[in-house]
JSON list of C-alpha atoms in Angstrom, two decimals:
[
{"chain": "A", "resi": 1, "resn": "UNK", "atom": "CA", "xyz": [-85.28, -59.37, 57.08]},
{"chain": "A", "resi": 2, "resn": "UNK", "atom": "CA", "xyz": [-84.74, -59.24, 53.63]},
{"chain": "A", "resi": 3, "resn": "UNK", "atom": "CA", "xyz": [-80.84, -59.41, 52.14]},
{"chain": "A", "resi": 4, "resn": "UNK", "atom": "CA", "xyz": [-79.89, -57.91, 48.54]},
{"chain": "A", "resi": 5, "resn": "UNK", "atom": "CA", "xyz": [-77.65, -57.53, 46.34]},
{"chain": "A", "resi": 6, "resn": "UNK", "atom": "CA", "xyz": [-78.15, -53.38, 45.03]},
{"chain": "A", "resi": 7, "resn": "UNK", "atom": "CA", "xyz": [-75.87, -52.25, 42.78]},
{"chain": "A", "resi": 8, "resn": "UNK", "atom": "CA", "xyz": [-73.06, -54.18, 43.85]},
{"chain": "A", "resi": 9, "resn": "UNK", "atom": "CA", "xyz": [-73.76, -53.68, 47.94]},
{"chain": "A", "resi": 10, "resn": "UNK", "atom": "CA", "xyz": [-75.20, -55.84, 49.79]},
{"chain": "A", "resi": 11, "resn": "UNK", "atom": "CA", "xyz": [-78.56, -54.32, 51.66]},
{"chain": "A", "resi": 12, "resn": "UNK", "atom": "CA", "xyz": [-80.58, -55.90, 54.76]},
{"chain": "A", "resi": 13, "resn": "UNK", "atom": "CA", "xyz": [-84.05, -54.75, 54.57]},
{"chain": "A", "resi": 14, "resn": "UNK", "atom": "CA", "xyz": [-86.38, -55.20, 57.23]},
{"chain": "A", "resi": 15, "resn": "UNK", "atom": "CA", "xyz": [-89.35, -55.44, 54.99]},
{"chain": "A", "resi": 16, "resn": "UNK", "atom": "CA", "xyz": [-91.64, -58.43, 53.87]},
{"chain": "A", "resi": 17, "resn": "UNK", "atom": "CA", "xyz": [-90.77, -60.95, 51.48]},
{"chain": "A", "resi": 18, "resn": "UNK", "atom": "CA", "xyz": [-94.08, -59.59, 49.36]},
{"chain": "A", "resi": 19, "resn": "UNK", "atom": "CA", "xyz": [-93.01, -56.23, 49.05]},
{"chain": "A", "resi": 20, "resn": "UNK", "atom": "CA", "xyz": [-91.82, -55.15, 45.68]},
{"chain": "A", "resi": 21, "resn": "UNK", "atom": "CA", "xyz": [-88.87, -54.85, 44.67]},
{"chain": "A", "resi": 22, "resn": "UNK", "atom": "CA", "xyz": [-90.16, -51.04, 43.02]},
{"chain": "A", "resi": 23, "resn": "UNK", "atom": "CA", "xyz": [-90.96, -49.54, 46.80]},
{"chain": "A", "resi": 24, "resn": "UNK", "atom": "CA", "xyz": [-87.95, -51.74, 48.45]},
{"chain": "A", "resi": 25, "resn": "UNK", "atom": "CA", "xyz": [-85.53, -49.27, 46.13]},
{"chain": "A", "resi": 26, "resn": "UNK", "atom": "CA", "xyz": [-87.56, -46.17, 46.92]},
{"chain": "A", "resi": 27, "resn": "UNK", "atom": "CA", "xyz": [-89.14, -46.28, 50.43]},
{"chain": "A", "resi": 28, "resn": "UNK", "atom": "CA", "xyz": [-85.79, -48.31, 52.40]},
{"chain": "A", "resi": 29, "resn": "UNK", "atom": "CA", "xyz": [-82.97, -47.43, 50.51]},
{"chain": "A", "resi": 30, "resn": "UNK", "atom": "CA", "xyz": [-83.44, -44.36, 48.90]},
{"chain": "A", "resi": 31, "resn": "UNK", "atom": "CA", "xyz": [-83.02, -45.44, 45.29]},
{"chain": "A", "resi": 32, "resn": "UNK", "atom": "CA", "xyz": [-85.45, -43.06, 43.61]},
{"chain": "A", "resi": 33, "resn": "UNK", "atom": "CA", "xyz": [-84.06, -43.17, 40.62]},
{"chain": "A", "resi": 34, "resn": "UNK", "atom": "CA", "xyz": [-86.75, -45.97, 39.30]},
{"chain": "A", "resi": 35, "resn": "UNK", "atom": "CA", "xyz": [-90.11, -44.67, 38.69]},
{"chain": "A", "resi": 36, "resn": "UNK", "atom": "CA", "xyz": [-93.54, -45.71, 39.72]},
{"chain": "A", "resi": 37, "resn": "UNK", "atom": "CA", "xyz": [-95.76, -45.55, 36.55]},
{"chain": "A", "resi": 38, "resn": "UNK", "atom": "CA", "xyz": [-98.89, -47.91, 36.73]},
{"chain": "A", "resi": 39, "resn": "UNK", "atom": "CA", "xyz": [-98.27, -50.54, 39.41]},
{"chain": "A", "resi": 40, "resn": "UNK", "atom": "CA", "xyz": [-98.95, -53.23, 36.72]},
{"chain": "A", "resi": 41, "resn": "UNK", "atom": "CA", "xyz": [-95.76, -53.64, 35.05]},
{"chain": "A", "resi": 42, "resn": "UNK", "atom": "CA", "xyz": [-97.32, -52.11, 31.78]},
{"chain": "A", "resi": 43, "resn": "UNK", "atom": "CA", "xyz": [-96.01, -48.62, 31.24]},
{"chain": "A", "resi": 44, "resn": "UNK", "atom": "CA", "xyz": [-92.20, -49.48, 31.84]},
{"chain": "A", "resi": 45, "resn": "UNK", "atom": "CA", "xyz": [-91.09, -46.56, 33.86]},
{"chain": "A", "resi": 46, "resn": "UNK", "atom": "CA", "xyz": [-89.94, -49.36, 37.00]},
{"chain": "A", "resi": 47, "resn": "UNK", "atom": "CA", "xyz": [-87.84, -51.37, 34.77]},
{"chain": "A", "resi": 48, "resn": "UNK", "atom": "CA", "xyz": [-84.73, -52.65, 36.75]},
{"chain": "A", "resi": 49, "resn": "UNK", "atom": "CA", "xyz": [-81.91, -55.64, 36.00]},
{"chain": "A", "resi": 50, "resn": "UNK", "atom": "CA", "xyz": [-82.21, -58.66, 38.02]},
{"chain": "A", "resi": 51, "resn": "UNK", "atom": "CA", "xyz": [-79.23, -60.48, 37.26]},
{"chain": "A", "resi": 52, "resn": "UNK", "atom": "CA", "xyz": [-79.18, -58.89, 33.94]},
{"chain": "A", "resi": 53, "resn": "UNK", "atom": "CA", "xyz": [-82.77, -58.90, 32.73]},
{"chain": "A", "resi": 54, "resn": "UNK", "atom": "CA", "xyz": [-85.18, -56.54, 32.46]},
{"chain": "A", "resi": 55, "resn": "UNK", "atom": "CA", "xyz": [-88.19, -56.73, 35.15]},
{"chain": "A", "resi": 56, "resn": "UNK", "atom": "CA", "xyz": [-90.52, -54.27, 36.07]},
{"chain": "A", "resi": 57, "resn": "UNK", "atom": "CA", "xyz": [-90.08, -53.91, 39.64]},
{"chain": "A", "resi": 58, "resn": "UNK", "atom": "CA", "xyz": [-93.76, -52.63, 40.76]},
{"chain": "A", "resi": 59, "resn": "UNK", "atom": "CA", "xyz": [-94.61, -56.90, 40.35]},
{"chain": "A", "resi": 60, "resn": "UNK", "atom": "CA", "xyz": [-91.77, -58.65, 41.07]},
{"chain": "A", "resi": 61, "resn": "UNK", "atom": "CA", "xyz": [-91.32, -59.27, 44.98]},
{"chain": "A", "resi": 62, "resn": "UNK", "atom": "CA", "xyz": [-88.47, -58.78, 46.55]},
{"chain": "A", "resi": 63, "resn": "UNK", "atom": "CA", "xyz": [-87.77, -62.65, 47.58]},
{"chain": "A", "resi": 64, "resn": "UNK", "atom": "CA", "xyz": [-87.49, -62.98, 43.72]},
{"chain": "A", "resi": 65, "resn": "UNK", "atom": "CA", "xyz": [-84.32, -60.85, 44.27]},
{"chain": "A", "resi": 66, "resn": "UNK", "atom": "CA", "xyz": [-82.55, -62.70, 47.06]},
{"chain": "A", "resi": 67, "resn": "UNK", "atom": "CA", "xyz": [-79.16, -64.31, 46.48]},
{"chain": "A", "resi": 68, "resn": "UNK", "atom": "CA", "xyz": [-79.35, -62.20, 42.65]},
{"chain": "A", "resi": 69, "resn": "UNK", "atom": "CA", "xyz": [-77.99, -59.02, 41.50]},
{"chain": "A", "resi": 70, "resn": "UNK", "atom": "CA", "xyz": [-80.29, -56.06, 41.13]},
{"chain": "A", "resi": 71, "resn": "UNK", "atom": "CA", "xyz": [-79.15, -53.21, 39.33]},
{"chain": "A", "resi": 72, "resn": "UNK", "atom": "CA", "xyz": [-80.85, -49.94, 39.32]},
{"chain": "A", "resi": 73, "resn": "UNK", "atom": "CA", "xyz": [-80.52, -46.81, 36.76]},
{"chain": "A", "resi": 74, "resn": "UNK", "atom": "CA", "xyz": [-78.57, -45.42, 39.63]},
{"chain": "A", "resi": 75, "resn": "UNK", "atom": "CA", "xyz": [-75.28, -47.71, 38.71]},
{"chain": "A", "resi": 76, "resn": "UNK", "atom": "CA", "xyz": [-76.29, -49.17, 35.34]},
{"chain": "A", "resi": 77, "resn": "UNK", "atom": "CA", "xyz": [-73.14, -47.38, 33.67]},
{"chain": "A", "resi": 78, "resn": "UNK", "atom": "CA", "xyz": [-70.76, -47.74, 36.72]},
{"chain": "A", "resi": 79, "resn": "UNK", "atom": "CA", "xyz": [-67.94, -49.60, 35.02]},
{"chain": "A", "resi": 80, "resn": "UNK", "atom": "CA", "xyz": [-70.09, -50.53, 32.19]},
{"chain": "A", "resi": 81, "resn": "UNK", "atom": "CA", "xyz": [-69.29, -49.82, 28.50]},
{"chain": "A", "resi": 82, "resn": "UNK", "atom": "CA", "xyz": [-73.02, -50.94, 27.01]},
{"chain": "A", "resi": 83, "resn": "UNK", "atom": "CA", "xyz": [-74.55, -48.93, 29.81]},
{"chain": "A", "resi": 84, "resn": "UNK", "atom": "CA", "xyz": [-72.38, -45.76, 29.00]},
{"chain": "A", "resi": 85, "resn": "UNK", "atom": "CA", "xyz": [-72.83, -45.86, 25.52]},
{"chain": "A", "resi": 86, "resn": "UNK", "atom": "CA", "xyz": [-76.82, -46.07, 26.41]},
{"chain": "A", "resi": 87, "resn": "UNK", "atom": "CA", "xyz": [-76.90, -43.31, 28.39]},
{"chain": "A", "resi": 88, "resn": "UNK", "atom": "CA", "xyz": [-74.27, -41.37, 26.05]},
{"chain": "A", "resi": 89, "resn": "UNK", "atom": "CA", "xyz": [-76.48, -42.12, 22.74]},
{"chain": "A", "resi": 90, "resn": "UNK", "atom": "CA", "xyz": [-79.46, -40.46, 25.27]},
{"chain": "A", "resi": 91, "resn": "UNK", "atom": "CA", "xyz": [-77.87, -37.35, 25.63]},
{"chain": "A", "resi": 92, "resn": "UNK", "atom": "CA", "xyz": [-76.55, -37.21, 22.30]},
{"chain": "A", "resi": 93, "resn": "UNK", "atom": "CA", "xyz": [-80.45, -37.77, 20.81]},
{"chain": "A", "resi": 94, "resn": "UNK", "atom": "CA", "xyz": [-81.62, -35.68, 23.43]},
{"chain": "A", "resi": 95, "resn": "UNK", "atom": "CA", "xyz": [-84.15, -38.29, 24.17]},
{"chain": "A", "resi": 96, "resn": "UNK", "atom": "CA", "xyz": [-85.44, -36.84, 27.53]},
{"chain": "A", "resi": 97, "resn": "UNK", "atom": "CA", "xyz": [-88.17, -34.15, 27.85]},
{"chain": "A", "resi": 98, "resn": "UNK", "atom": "CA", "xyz": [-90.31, -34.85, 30.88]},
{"chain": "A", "resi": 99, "resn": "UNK", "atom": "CA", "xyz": [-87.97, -37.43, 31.78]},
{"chain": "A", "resi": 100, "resn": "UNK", "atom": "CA", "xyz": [-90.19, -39.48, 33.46]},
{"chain": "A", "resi": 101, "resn": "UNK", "atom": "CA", "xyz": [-89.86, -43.25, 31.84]},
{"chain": "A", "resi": 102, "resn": "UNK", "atom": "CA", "xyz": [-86.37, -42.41, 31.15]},
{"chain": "A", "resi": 103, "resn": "UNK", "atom": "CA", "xyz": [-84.74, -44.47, 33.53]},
{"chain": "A", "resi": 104, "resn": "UNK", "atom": "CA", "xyz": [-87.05, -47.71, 32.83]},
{"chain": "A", "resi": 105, "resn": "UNK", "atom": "CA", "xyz": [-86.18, -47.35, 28.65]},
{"chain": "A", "resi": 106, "resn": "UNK", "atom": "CA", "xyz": [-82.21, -47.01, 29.76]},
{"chain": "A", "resi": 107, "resn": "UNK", "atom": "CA", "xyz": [-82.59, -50.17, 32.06]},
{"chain": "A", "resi": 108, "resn": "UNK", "atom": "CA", "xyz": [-84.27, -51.80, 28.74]},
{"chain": "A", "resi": 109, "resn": "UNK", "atom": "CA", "xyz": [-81.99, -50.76, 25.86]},
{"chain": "A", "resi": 110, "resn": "UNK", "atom": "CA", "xyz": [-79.37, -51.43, 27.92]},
{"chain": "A", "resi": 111, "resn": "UNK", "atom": "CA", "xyz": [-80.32, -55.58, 28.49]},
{"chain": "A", "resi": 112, "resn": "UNK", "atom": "CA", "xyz": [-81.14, -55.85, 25.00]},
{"chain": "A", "resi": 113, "resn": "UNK", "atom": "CA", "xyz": [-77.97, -54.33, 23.66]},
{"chain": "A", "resi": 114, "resn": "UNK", "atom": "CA", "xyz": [-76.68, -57.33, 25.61]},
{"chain": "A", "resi": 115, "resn": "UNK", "atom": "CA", "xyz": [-78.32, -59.50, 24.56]},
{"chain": "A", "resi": 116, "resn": "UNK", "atom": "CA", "xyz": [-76.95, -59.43, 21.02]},
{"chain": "A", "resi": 117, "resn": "UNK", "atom": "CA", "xyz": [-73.82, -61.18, 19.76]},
{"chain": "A", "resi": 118, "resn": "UNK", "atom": "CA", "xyz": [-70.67, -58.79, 20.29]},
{"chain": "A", "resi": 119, "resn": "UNK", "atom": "CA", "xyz": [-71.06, -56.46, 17.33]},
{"chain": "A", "resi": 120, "resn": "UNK", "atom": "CA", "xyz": [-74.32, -57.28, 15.92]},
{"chain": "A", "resi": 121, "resn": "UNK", "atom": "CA", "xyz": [-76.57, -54.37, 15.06]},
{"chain": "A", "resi": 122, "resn": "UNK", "atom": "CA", "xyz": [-79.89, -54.10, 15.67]},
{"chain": "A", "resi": 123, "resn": "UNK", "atom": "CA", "xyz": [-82.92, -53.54, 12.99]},
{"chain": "A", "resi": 124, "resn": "UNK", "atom": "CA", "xyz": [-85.15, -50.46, 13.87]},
{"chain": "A", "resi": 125, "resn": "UNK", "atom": "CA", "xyz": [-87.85, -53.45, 13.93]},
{"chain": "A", "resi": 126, "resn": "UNK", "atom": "CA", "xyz": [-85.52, -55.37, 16.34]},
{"chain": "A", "resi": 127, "resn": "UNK", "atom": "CA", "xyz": [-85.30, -52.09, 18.48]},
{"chain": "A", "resi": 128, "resn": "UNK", "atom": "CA", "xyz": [-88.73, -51.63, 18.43]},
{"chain": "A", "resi": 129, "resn": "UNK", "atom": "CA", "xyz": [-89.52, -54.51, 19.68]},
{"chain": "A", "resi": 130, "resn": "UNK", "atom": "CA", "xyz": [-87.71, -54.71, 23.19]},
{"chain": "A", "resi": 131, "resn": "UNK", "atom": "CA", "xyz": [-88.60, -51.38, 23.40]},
{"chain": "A", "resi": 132, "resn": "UNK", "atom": "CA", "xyz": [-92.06, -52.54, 23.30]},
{"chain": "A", "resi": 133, "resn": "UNK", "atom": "CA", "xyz": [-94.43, -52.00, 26.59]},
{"chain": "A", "resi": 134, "resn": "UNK", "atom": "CA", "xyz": [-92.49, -48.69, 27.47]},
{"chain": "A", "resi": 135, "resn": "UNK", "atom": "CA", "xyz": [-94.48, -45.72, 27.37]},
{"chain": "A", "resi": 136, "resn": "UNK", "atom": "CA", "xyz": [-93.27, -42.12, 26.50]},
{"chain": "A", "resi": 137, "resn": "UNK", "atom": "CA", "xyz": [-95.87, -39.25, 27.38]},
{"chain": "A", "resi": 138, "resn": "UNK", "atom": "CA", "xyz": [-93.70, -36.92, 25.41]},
{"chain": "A", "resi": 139, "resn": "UNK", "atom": "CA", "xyz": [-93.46, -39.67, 22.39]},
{"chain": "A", "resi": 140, "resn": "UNK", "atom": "CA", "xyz": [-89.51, -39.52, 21.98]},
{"chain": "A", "resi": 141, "resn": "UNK", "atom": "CA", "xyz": [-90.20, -42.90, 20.37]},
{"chain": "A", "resi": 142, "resn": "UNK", "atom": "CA", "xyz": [-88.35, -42.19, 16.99]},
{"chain": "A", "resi": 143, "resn": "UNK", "atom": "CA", "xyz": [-85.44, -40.39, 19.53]},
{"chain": "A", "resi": 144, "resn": "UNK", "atom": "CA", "xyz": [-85.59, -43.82, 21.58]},
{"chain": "A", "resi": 145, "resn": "UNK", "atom": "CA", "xyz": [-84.92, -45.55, 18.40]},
{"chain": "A", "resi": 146, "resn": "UNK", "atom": "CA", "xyz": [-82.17, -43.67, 17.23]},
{"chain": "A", "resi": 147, "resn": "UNK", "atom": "CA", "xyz": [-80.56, -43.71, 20.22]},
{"chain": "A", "resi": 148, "resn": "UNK", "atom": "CA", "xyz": [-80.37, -47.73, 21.19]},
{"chain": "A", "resi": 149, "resn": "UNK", "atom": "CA", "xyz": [-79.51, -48.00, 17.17]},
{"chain": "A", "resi": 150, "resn": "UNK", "atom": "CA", "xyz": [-76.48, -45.13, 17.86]},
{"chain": "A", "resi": 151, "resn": "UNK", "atom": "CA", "xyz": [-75.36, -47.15, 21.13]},
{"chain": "A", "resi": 152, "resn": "UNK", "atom": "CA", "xyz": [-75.25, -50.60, 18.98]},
{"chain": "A", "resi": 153, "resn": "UNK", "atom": "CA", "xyz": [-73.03, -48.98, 16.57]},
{"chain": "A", "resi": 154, "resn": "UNK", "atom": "CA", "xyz": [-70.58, -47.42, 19.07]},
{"chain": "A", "resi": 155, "resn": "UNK", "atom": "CA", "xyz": [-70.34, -50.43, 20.74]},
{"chain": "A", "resi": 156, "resn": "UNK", "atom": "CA", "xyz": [-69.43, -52.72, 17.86]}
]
């Protein structure tokens, strides 16, 4: 048995240690909000906060999780201004189109944002680089930007 901490609940999994964390979400508790992209932690699309940092989720077991808080796309705005404004600055760029590494590129922009001093604004170079390692099929990279750059400046 595995324990968690998801979102705030606290989850026994009977699963092994090894597993990771990506198919722990999706296959035993029904978190399918993260995304399986490459397996390799290079594409992005799995990207979930352990304890408030950005991991990809396809590499990192679950027994890397135990007695830390994992936070999925599912909750990353419940109760949380920087998360909001992420996911508000999303819709208001109209980021999506396929949709598909969506929820890994929230999950990042959101830890960066912070990750900044209260009030500090990012440079589209700063931006750019957390972003870095996500890819976008539908290249809404310039949307992306414009987006974590409209959250920082709500938020300060």
């Amino acid at each position: 048995m595995v324990s968690l901490n998801v979102n705030g609940r606290q989850q026994a999994l009977d699963a092994d240690p090894g597993t990771p964390i990506l198919w722990a979400l999706r296959d035993h508790l029904g978190l399918t909000g993260t995304k399986f992209g490459c397996g390799q932690a290079l594409c992005g699309a799995c990207t979930v906060h352990l304890d408030g940092q950005a991991v990809r989720s396809c590499v990192t077991p679950v027994s890397a999780a135990q007695g830390r808080h994992l936070t999925t796309i599912e909750a990353v705005a419940a109760g949380d201004r920087v998360g909001q404004a992420v996911q508000a600055a999303w819709v208001k760029h109209d980021v999506a189109q396929c949709g598909y590494c969506q929820s890994g590129q929230v999950m990042t922009a959101t830890a960066f944002l912070k990750s900044l001093p209260r009030g500090q604004r990012p440079t589209a170079a700063q931006i750019d680089a957390a972003m870095a390692g996500h890819l976008c099929r539908c290249g809404t990279y310039e949307r992306i930007r414009a987006a974590v750059g409209d959250a920082a400046r709500a938020l300060a």
